[in-house]
Amino acid sequence: MKKNITVRYFAGFREHAGLGEEDLSIDAATASDVYEQLKHRHGSSEPQGHCKVAINDEMADWNSPINDGDTVLLFPPVAGG
Amino acid sequence: MKKNITVRYFAGFREHAGLGEEDLSIDAATASDVYEQLKHRHGSSEPQGHCKVAINDEMADWNSPINDGDTVLLFPPVAGG
Amino acid sequence: MRVTDSTIEPEKLRDELLDAAAGAYVGFEGWIRNQNEGQAVLRLEYEVYEPLAIKEGEIVIAEAKAKFPILHAQCVHRSGLLEIGECAVWVGVTSAHRDEAFAACRYIIDQVKVRLPIWKKEHYVEGHSGWVNCERCAEHKDARSAKKVAV
Amino acid sequence: MRVTDSTIEPEKLRDELLDAAAGAYVGFEGWIRNQNEGQAVLRLEYEVYEPLAIKEGEIVIAEAKAKFPILHAQCVHRSGLLEIGECAVWVGVTSAHRDEAFAACRYIIDQVKVRLPIWKKEHYVEGHSGWVNCERCAEHKDARSAKKVAV
């Protein structure tokens, strides 16, 4: 079953996607599914474990479930400091 | 054989001796001998290993030899910082 | 935890941590270096996703306070374009004794670097630019390269 | 290594360590606490034998530079009468990466505290005063007391 979600891309992901945010209808059960199905958008060759994900402004796990109306934030490997 | 030396007392040692410096004629082979023979002056009950000694403005060991004309600095346990 | 797009002033931030019961203050500052992994760096650009950087930074500081008997701790991270020598991140910790101030300061900067949604893009003297990989990923890649060389 | 009888200004001292190749700065400050070993402290008096404190401090800094790949390191210690909250000692270290800045800063303050001819006399709120024992001696005495209690 397709879910309507908003996806936000950051840093290198945003540059590759050419936009910071888009609304999508996607058949995804978990955050991991979103990441995998959007590889053509964020363009990452990084192992998923190097990246992070947040759902509705809360840090989440890759196996967190996705619900209709969620905003999914895809973070490339972080490098603060 | 007696040697003529100058002894300088610091911090608690100086307070106990009632003076910062004195010239002495003393029968001492090493810095350790000076420390032991002047216990009534510096008044320390500290183990010698907790204290330090310098001779002529160079940090020294307790078994360093004492020569005529030396200035021996007796340091109680240090506590910088 | 704070994020700012203007110059970090460590002295002012330190003053916020003053405490008559504090015997030790440890401050860490991350500065923009003129080179990274052999490339001459011109400037750096920090992208910070503020809502979660602050939320996660507060969690890190709370963890430090739970792990070590410290009095106060704070962290400020820059966003935007930074020149060589500028301060990108500051961490300050006060405690009664120095052991825990050192340990907590180290803990906070280590965690901030790998957990907060912050990215940096290096602009090189030679004209191109690139997103900097995280420390752990870089180590991981180094390990893989090393293996390849060994084989 | 420097000894001063006026207020230590960490910000100015830090600025002396600026270096375009530095990615990390770690600063340590020792502050006068309002209590020590259960007694309320009013102020502290530092006696420093300057010629040897500076000589030994320079040796400690040189050791830190030999042990860790750092860029710059400095230490300043106060002498004279200090009030609660005042900075008694400052150590600053810069390096390319943070590991060595933390390690060298810690090394310098640890050595300075046990090797330099510096003594402090605490003046207590209750009126009396006393010379503070060195950290190592205190630990030694604690160990002895503990043994006695155990027996």
Short mmCIF file of C-alpha atoms in Angstrom, two decimals:
data_model
loop_
_atom_site.label_atom_id
_atom_site.label_comp_id
_atom_site.label_asym_id
_atom_site.label_seq_id
_atom_site.Cartn_x
_atom_site.Cartn_y
_atom_site.Cartn_z
CA MET A 1 0.00 0.00 0.00
CA LYS A 2 1.39 3.36 -1.03
CA LYS A 3 1.98 6.03 1.60
CA ASN A 4 2.10 9.75 1.08
CA ILE A 5 5.25 11.10 2.70
CA THR A 6 7.47 14.14 2.53
CA VAL A 7 11.19 13.45 2.09
CA ARG A 8 13.88 15.98 2.96
CA TYR A 9 17.42 15.72 1.64
CA PHE A 10 20.46 17.28 3.34
CA ALA A 11 23.96 18.35 2.26
CA GLY A 12 25.28 16.05 -0.50
CA PHE A 13 21.92 14.27 -0.78
CA ARG A 14 20.20 17.59 -1.48
CA GLU A 15 22.79 18.56 -4.06
CA HIS A 16 22.38 15.25 -5.86
CA ALA A 17 18.59 15.38 -5.76
CA GLY A 18 18.63 18.98 -6.91
CA LEU A 19 16.04 19.87 -4.28
CA GLY A 20 15.68 19.93 -0.51
CA GLU A 21 12.25 18.43 -0.17
CA GLU A 22 9.65 16.53 -2.17
CA ASP A 23 6.30 14.87 -1.59
CA LEU A 24 6.18 11.26 -2.67
CA SER A 25 3.81 8.37 -2.81
CA ILE A 26 5.87 5.34 -1.90
CA ASP A 27 5.42 1.67 -1.04
CA ALA A 28 7.72 1.56 2.00
CA ALA A 29 7.30 -0.16 5.36
CA THR A 30 10.42 1.20 7.04
CA ALA A 31 12.86 4.13 6.83
CA SER A 32 15.30 1.69 5.28
CA ASP A 33 12.88 1.03 2.43
CA VAL A 34 12.64 4.77 1.78
CA TYR A 35 16.44 5.08 1.67
CA GLU A 36 16.82 2.13 -0.70
CA GLN A 37 14.02 3.17 -3.05
CA LEU A 38 15.33 6.73 -3.28
CA LYS A 39 18.94 5.85 -4.13
CA HIS A 40 18.48 7.42 -7.55
CA ARG A 41 17.50 10.65 -5.80
CA HIS A 42 20.10 11.01 -2.98
CA GLY A 43 22.69 9.19 -5.09
CA SER A 44 24.53 7.79 -2.08
CA SER A 45 26.95 4.91 -2.41
CA GLU A 46 27.47 5.02 1.35
CA PRO A 47 26.48 1.99 3.43
CA GLN A 48 23.14 2.82 5.06
CA GLY A 49 24.82 2.47 8.46
CA HIS A 50 26.96 5.54 7.73
CA CYS A 51 23.86 7.65 7.14
CA LYS A 52 21.15 8.69 9.56
CA VAL A 53 17.42 9.15 9.38
CA ALA A 54 14.88 11.19 11.28
CA ILE A 55 11.11 10.95 11.16
CA ASN A 56 9.05 14.03 12.01
CA ASP A 57 12.07 15.73 13.61
CA GLU A 58 12.95 12.78 15.84
CA MET A 59 16.11 10.75 15.27
CA ALA A 60 14.97 7.30 14.14
CA ASP A 61 16.31 3.84 13.33
CA TRP A 62 16.46 2.51 9.81
CA ASN A 63 13.91 -0.11 10.78
CA SER A 64 11.46 2.45 12.14
CA PRO A 65 8.01 2.08 10.50
CA ILE A 66 6.80 4.71 8.02
CA ASN A 67 3.30 6.05 8.32
CA ASP A 68 1.17 8.02 5.96
CA GLY A 69 1.87 11.74 6.34
CA ASP A 70 5.38 11.27 7.81
CA THR A 71 8.24 13.61 6.98
CA VAL A 72 11.40 11.52 6.47
CA LEU A 73 14.75 13.29 6.78
CA LEU A 74 17.66 11.63 5.01
CA PHE A 75 21.05 12.57 6.44
CA PRO A 76 24.33 11.77 4.71
CA PRO A 77 27.29 10.88 6.99
CA VAL A 78 27.59 13.70 9.52
CA ALA A 79 30.85 15.57 10.13
CA GLY A 80 30.44 18.23 12.80
CA GLY A 81 33.25 20.04 14.54
CA MET B 1 84.47 17.79 57.76
CA LYS B 2 82.18 20.78 58.14
CA LYS B 3 80.97 22.61 55.06
CA ASN B 4 79.77 26.18 54.87
CA ILE B 5 76.42 26.24 53.06
CA THR B 6 73.41 28.49 52.67
CA VAL B 7 70.03 26.87 53.32
CA ARG B 8 66.78 28.34 52.01
CA TYR B 9 63.40 27.35 53.45
CA PHE B 10 60.11 27.62 51.55
CA ALA B 11 56.42 27.84 52.47
CA GLY B 12 55.70 25.82 55.64
CA PHE B 13 59.41 25.15 56.20
CA ARG B 14 60.11 28.89 56.20
CA GLU B 15 57.27 29.56 58.60
CA HIS B 16 58.51 26.91 61.01
CA ALA B 17 62.14 28.08 60.80
CA GLY B 18 61.04 31.67 61.25
CA LEU B 19 63.35 32.76 58.45
CA GLY B 20 63.82 32.18 54.72
CA GLU B 21 67.54 31.70 54.62
CA GLU B 22 70.51 31.03 56.86
CA ASP B 23 74.20 30.30 56.56
CA LEU B 24 75.32 27.15 58.34
CA SER B 25 78.40 25.13 58.97
CA ILE B 26 77.29 21.52 58.70
CA ASP B 27 78.78 18.03 58.56
CA ALA B 28 76.72 16.71 55.63
CA ALA B 29 77.73 14.57 52.66
CA THR B 30 74.39 14.64 50.80
CA ALA B 31 71.24 16.75 50.50
CA SER B 32 69.53 14.05 52.52
CA ASP B 33 71.93 14.66 55.41
CA VAL B 34 71.08 18.37 55.33
CA TYR B 35 67.34 17.60 55.45
CA GLU B 36 67.74 15.17 58.35
CA GLN B 37 70.05 17.38 60.42
CA LEU B 38 67.77 20.41 59.97
CA LYS B 39 64.55 18.71 61.04
CA HIS B 40 64.42 20.96 64.10
CA ARG B 41 64.51 23.96 61.72
CA HIS B 42 62.01 23.03 58.95
CA GLY B 43 59.98 20.98 61.40
CA SER B 44 58.69 18.57 58.77
CA SER B 45 57.20 15.23 59.68
CA GLU B 46 56.78 14.46 55.98
CA PRO B 47 58.66 11.53 54.51
CA GLN B 48 61.67 12.93 52.67
CA GLY B 49 60.26 11.49 49.43
CA HIS B 50 57.34 13.90 49.61
CA CYS B 51 59.69 16.87 49.71
CA LYS B 52 62.07 18.16 47.08
CA VAL B 53 65.52 19.68 47.12
CA ALA B 54 67.44 21.96 44.79
CA ILE B 55 71.12 22.83 44.89
CA ASN B 56 72.26 26.15 43.43
CA ASP B 57 68.94 26.57 41.60
CA GLU B 58 69.00 23.13 39.97
CA MET B 59 66.53 20.44 41.00
CA ALA B 60 68.56 17.74 42.75
CA ASP B 61 68.22 14.27 44.24
CA TRP B 62 68.33 13.64 47.96
CA ASN B 63 71.56 11.71 47.45
CA SER B 64 73.23 14.56 45.56
CA PRO B 65 76.59 15.51 47.18
CA ILE B 66 76.89 18.79 49.08
CA ASN B 67 79.90 20.99 48.45
CA ASP B 68 81.33 23.90 50.38
CA GLY B 69 79.60 27.10 49.27
CA ASP B 70 76.41 25.40 47.99
CA THR B 71 72.98 26.93 48.41
CA VAL B 72 70.54 24.17 49.39
CA LEU B 73 66.82 24.83 48.80
CA LEU B 74 64.44 22.79 50.94
CA PHE B 75 60.97 22.43 49.40
CA PRO B 76 57.98 21.08 51.33
CA PRO B 77 55.48 18.97 49.33
CA VAL B 78 54.46 21.06 46.30
CA ALA B 79 50.83 21.80 45.42
CA GLY B 80 50.58 23.90 42.29
CA GLY B 81 47.42 24.53 40.29
CA MET C 1 23.46 23.33 22.97
CA ARG C 2 23.41 26.26 20.59
CA VAL C 3 23.94 26.84 16.90
CA THR C 4 25.08 30.23 15.66
CA ASP C 5 25.91 31.83 12.33
CA SER C 6 28.15 34.47 13.90
CA THR C 7 31.64 34.31 15.45
CA ILE C 8 31.95 32.04 18.49
CA GLU C 9 33.35 33.93 21.49
CA PRO C 10 34.87 31.33 23.85
CA GLU C 11 35.64 33.84 26.61
CA LYS C 12 32.02 34.93 26.93
CA LEU C 13 30.78 31.35 26.82
CA ARG C 14 33.31 30.33 29.46
CA ASP C 15 32.05 33.10 31.73
CA GLU C 16 28.59 31.54 31.65
CA LEU C 17 30.05 28.44 33.36
CA LEU C 18 31.69 30.26 36.28
CA ASP C 19 30.83 28.69 39.63
CA ALA C 20 32.35 29.21 43.07
CA ALA C 21 32.34 25.42 43.55
CA ALA C 22 34.31 24.83 40.33
CA GLY C 23 38.01 24.04 40.60
CA ALA C 24 38.51 23.06 36.96
CA TYR C 25 37.49 24.37 33.57
CA VAL C 26 38.29 22.53 30.34
CA GLY C 27 37.53 24.17 27.02
CA PHE C 28 37.78 22.63 23.57
CA GLU C 29 37.72 24.58 20.33
CA GLY C 30 37.67 23.15 16.83
CA TRP C 31 39.36 25.50 14.40
CA ILE C 32 39.31 25.57 10.59
CA ARG C 33 42.66 24.21 9.43
CA ASN C 34 44.36 25.26 6.21
CA GLN C 35 44.52 21.66 5.03
CA ASN C 36 42.72 18.35 5.30
CA GLU C 37 43.91 14.98 4.07
CA GLY C 38 46.64 16.60 2.00
CA GLN C 39 44.48 19.21 0.28
CA ALA C 40 44.91 22.97 0.83
CA VAL C 41 41.65 24.33 2.26
CA LEU C 42 40.43 27.87 1.48
CA ARG C 43 37.29 27.92 3.62
CA LEU C 44 34.60 25.68 5.04
CA GLU C 45 30.85 25.71 4.82
CA TYR C 46 28.78 24.19 7.61
CA GLU C 47 25.27 23.00 7.03
CA VAL C 48 23.40 22.43 10.28
CA TYR C 49 19.90 21.06 10.63
CA GLU C 50 19.20 23.15 13.68
CA PRO C 51 16.09 21.60 15.25
CA LEU C 52 17.70 18.17 15.53
CA ALA C 53 21.28 19.40 16.09
CA ILE C 54 20.07 21.22 19.19
CA LYS C 55 17.87 18.35 20.36
CA GLU C 56 20.66 15.78 19.92
CA GLY C 57 23.28 18.13 21.39
CA GLU C 58 21.15 18.55 24.52
CA ILE C 59 20.96 14.78 24.84
CA VAL C 60 24.75 14.51 24.55
CA ILE C 61 25.26 17.16 27.25
CA ALA C 62 22.74 15.42 29.52
CA GLU C 63 24.59 12.14 28.99
CA ALA C 64 27.88 13.81 29.96
CA LYS C 65 26.29 15.15 33.14
CA ALA C 66 24.96 11.69 33.99
CA LYS C 67 28.28 9.96 33.32
CA PHE C 68 30.61 12.43 35.07
CA PRO C 69 30.16 14.49 38.28
CA ILE C 70 30.47 17.87 36.57
CA LEU C 71 28.88 21.21 37.40
CA HIS C 72 28.15 22.80 34.01
CA ALA C 73 28.63 21.97 30.35
CA GLN C 74 27.82 23.78 27.14
CA CYS C 75 28.44 23.38 23.41
CA VAL C 76 28.10 25.89 20.58
CA HIS C 77 28.45 25.00 16.89
CA ARG C 78 28.83 27.36 13.94
CA SER C 79 26.81 27.27 10.76
CA GLY C 80 27.57 28.98 7.46
CA LEU C 81 30.81 29.94 5.79
CA LEU C 82 34.00 29.88 7.90
CA GLU C 83 37.49 31.08 7.07
CA ILE C 84 40.80 29.47 8.11
CA GLY C 85 41.45 29.95 11.82
CA GLU C 86 37.82 30.52 12.75
CA CYS C 87 36.24 28.55 15.59
CA ALA C 88 33.74 25.97 14.31
CA VAL C 89 32.78 24.42 17.62
CA TRP C 90 33.31 25.16 21.29
CA VAL C 91 32.77 22.86 24.29
CA GLY C 92 33.20 24.04 27.87
CA VAL C 93 32.93 22.03 31.10
CA THR C 94 33.38 22.98 34.75
CA SER C 95 33.70 20.63 37.71
CA ALA C 96 35.17 20.46 41.19
CA HIS C 97 38.20 18.46 40.01
CA ARG C 98 39.94 18.20 36.65
CA ASP C 99 39.50 14.49 35.90
CA GLU C 100 35.82 14.78 35.14
CA ALA C 101 36.12 18.11 33.29
CA PHE C 102 38.60 16.56 30.85
CA ALA C 103 36.55 13.38 30.47
CA ALA C 104 33.22 15.14 29.95
CA CYS C 105 34.65 17.69 27.51
CA ARG C 106 36.15 14.89 25.46
CA TYR C 107 32.92 12.91 25.58
CA ILE C 108 30.83 15.83 24.37
CA ILE C 109 33.04 16.76 21.39
CA ASP C 110 33.40 13.11 20.35
CA GLN C 111 29.64 12.56 20.38
CA VAL C 112 28.82 15.91 18.77
CA LYS C 113 31.07 15.07 15.85
CA VAL C 114 29.40 11.77 15.08
CA ARG C 115 25.77 12.27 16.14
CA LEU C 116 24.60 15.78 15.29
CA PRO C 117 23.11 16.47 11.84
CA ILE C 118 25.93 18.75 10.72
CA TRP C 119 27.87 18.56 7.46
CA LYS C 120 30.87 20.45 6.20
CA LYS C 121 31.89 21.22 2.68
CA GLU C 122 35.50 22.11 2.10
CA HIS C 123 36.37 24.66 -0.54
CA TYR C 124 39.89 23.95 -1.76
CA VAL C 125 42.54 26.39 -2.89
CA GLU C 126 42.58 24.60 -6.25
CA GLY C 127 38.99 25.62 -6.87
CA HIS C 128 36.86 22.53 -6.35
CA SER C 129 34.93 21.60 -3.23
CA GLY C 130 33.67 18.51 -1.48
CA TRP C 131 31.61 17.28 1.45
CA VAL C 132 33.80 15.97 4.23
CA ASN C 133 33.17 12.43 5.31
CA CYS C 134 32.53 11.64 8.92
CA GLU C 135 35.49 10.50 11.05
CA ARG C 136 34.14 7.00 11.58
CA CYS C 137 33.33 6.52 7.88
CA ALA C 138 36.80 7.74 6.96
CA GLU C 139 38.35 5.28 9.41
CA HIS C 140 36.16 2.55 7.95
CA LYS C 141 37.31 3.45 4.44
CA ASP C 142 40.95 3.64 5.53
CA ALA C 143 40.60 0.17 6.99
CA ARG C 144 39.16 -1.11 3.70
CA SER C 145 41.93 0.54 1.67
CA ALA C 146 44.55 -0.84 4.03
CA LYS C 147 43.11 -4.32 3.55
CA LYS C 148 43.24 -3.95 -0.21
CA VAL C 149 46.87 -2.84 -0.05
CA ALA C 150 47.69 -5.74 2.22
CA VAL C 151 46.12 -8.18 -0.26
CA MET D 1 56.14 28.76 31.16
CA ARG D 2 55.31 31.99 32.94
CA VAL D 3 54.53 33.08 36.48
CA THR D 4 52.45 36.18 37.08
CA ASP D 5 51.12 38.08 40.07
CA SER D 6 48.28 39.65 38.09
CA THR D 7 45.02 38.24 36.69
CA ILE D 8 45.43 35.45 34.13
CA GLU D 9 43.63 36.30 30.88
CA PRO D 10 42.96 32.98 29.09
CA GLU D 11 41.61 34.62 25.92
CA LYS D 12 44.80 36.60 25.31
CA LEU D 13 46.97 33.59 26.06
CA ARG D 14 44.90 31.41 23.72
CA ASP D 15 45.41 33.97 20.93
CA GLU D 16 49.17 33.47 21.21
CA LEU D 17 48.66 29.85 20.17
CA LEU D 18 46.67 30.56 16.98
CA ASP D 19 48.01 28.67 13.97
CA ALA D 20 46.49 28.12 10.53
CA ALA D 21 47.56 24.47 10.76
CA ALA D 22 45.75 23.95 14.08
CA GLY D 23 42.42 22.13 14.08
CA ALA D 24 42.12 21.75 17.83
CA TYR D 25 42.65 23.89 20.90
CA VAL D 26 42.31 22.54 24.44
CA GLY D 27 42.50 24.92 27.36
CA PHE D 28 42.59 24.03 31.05
CA GLU D 29 42.01 26.48 33.89
CA GLY D 30 42.38 25.81 37.58
CA TRP D 31 40.01 27.99 39.58
CA ILE D 32 39.93 28.80 43.29
CA ARG D 33 37.08 26.79 44.79
CA ASN D 34 35.07 27.91 47.78
CA GLN D 35 35.88 24.70 49.61
CA ASN D 36 38.53 22.01 49.94
CA GLU D 37 38.28 18.74 51.81
CA GLY D 38 35.17 19.90 53.60
CA GLN D 39 36.46 23.29 54.74
CA ALA D 40 35.02 26.59 53.51
CA VAL D 41 37.79 28.52 51.79
CA LEU D 42 37.96 32.33 51.84
CA ARG D 43 41.00 32.87 49.62
CA LEU D 44 44.27 31.23 48.60
CA GLU D 45 47.85 32.36 48.72
CA TYR D 46 50.32 30.97 46.21
CA GLU D 47 54.02 30.95 46.93
CA VAL D 48 56.08 30.31 43.81
CA TYR D 49 59.83 29.93 43.65
CA GLU D 50 59.99 31.52 40.23
CA PRO D 51 63.46 30.63 38.91
CA LEU D 52 62.88 26.90 39.31
CA ALA D 53 59.13 26.96 38.61
CA ILE D 54 59.88 28.44 35.19
CA LYS D 55 62.81 26.12 34.53
CA GLU D 56 60.84 23.00 35.50
CA GLY D 57 57.72 24.22 33.67
CA GLU D 58 59.72 24.63 30.46
CA ILE D 59 60.96 21.06 30.86
CA VAL D 60 57.38 19.80 31.28
CA ILE D 61 56.24 21.66 28.15
CA ALA D 62 59.21 20.32 26.17
CA GLU D 63 58.32 16.80 27.35
CA ALA D 64 54.73 17.27 26.17
CA LYS D 65 55.96 18.39 22.75
CA ALA D 66 58.24 15.36 22.52
CA LYS D 67 55.51 12.93 23.59
CA PHE D 68 52.63 14.28 21.48
CA PRO D 69 52.56 15.74 17.94
CA ILE D 70 51.28 19.16 18.99
CA LEU D 71 51.90 22.60 17.51
CA HIS D 72 52.07 24.92 20.52
CA ALA D 73 51.74 24.69 24.29
CA GLN D 74 51.93 27.19 27.08
CA CYS D 75 51.34 27.35 30.83
CA VAL D 76 50.90 30.34 33.13
CA HIS D 77 50.70 30.08 36.94
CA ARG D 78 49.61 32.75 39.39
CA SER D 79 51.47 33.83 42.48
CA GLY D 80 50.20 35.85 45.43
CA LEU D 81 46.75 36.18 46.97
CA LEU D 82 43.76 34.84 44.99
CA GLU D 83 40.06 35.15 45.67
CA ILE D 84 37.35 32.51 45.05
CA GLY D 85 36.70 32.10 41.32
CA GLU D 86 40.06 33.46 40.21
CA CYS D 87 42.18 31.52 37.75
CA ALA D 88 45.28 30.02 39.43
CA VAL D 89 46.73 28.20 36.45
CA TRP D 90 46.10 28.07 32.70
CA VAL D 91 47.35 25.51 30.18
CA GLY D 92 46.72 25.83 26.45
CA VAL D 93 47.62 23.42 23.65
CA THR D 94 47.02 23.50 19.90
CA SER D 95 47.45 20.65 17.43
CA ALA D 96 46.16 19.43 14.08
CA HIS D 97 43.78 16.92 15.69
CA ARG D 98 42.09 16.82 19.08
CA ASP D 99 43.54 13.59 20.50
CA GLU D 100 46.98 15.04 21.09
CA ALA D 101 45.70 18.43 22.30
CA PHE D 102 43.68 16.73 25.05
CA ALA D 103 46.53 14.37 25.97
CA ALA D 104 49.23 17.06 26.05
CA CYS D 105 47.09 19.52 28.03
CA ARG D 106 46.36 16.83 30.59
CA TYR D 107 50.02 15.84 30.77
CA ILE D 108 51.18 19.40 31.37
CA ILE D 109 48.73 20.21 34.17
CA ASP D 110 49.35 16.86 35.89
CA GLN D 111 53.12 17.39 35.86
CA VAL D 112 52.94 21.07 36.80
CA LYS D 113 50.92 20.19 39.88
CA VAL D 114 53.43 17.68 41.21
CA ARG D 115 56.80 18.98 40.01
CA LEU D 116 56.92 22.78 40.16
CA PRO D 117 58.07 24.49 43.39
CA ILE D 118 54.68 26.06 44.12
CA TRP D 119 52.79 25.96 47.39
CA LYS D 120 49.34 27.11 48.36
CA LYS D 121 48.04 28.24 51.69
CA GLU D 122 44.31 28.17 52.20
CA HIS D 123 42.68 30.82 54.32
CA TYR D 124 39.47 29.40 55.75
CA VAL D 125 36.22 31.18 56.47
CA GLU D 126 36.57 30.11 60.11
CA GLY D 127 39.73 32.18 60.43
CA HIS D 128 42.64 29.77 60.44
CA SER D 129 44.83 28.84 57.51
CA GLY D 130 46.96 25.96 56.33
CA TRP D 131 49.37 24.82 53.65
CA VAL D 132 47.73 22.45 51.22
CA ASN D 133 49.35 19.10 50.82
CA CYS D 134 50.31 17.84 47.39
CA GLU D 135 47.86 15.54 45.60
CA ARG D 136 50.19 12.54 45.72
CA CYS D 137 51.00 13.00 49.41
CA ALA D 138 47.30 13.30 50.21
CA GLU D 139 46.60 10.09 48.32
CA HIS D 140 49.46 8.44 50.17
CA LYS D 141 48.07 9.56 53.52
CA ASP D 142 44.56 8.45 52.55
CA ALA D 143 45.99 5.03 51.76
CA ARG D 144 47.67 4.90 55.14
CA SER D 145 44.52 5.98 56.99
CA ALA D 146 42.49 3.45 55.02
CA LYS D 147 44.89 0.71 56.05
CA LYS D 148 44.63 1.70 59.70
CA VAL D 149 40.86 1.65 59.50
CA ALA D 150 40.96 -1.75 57.86
CA VAL D 151 43.13 -3.09 60.69
#
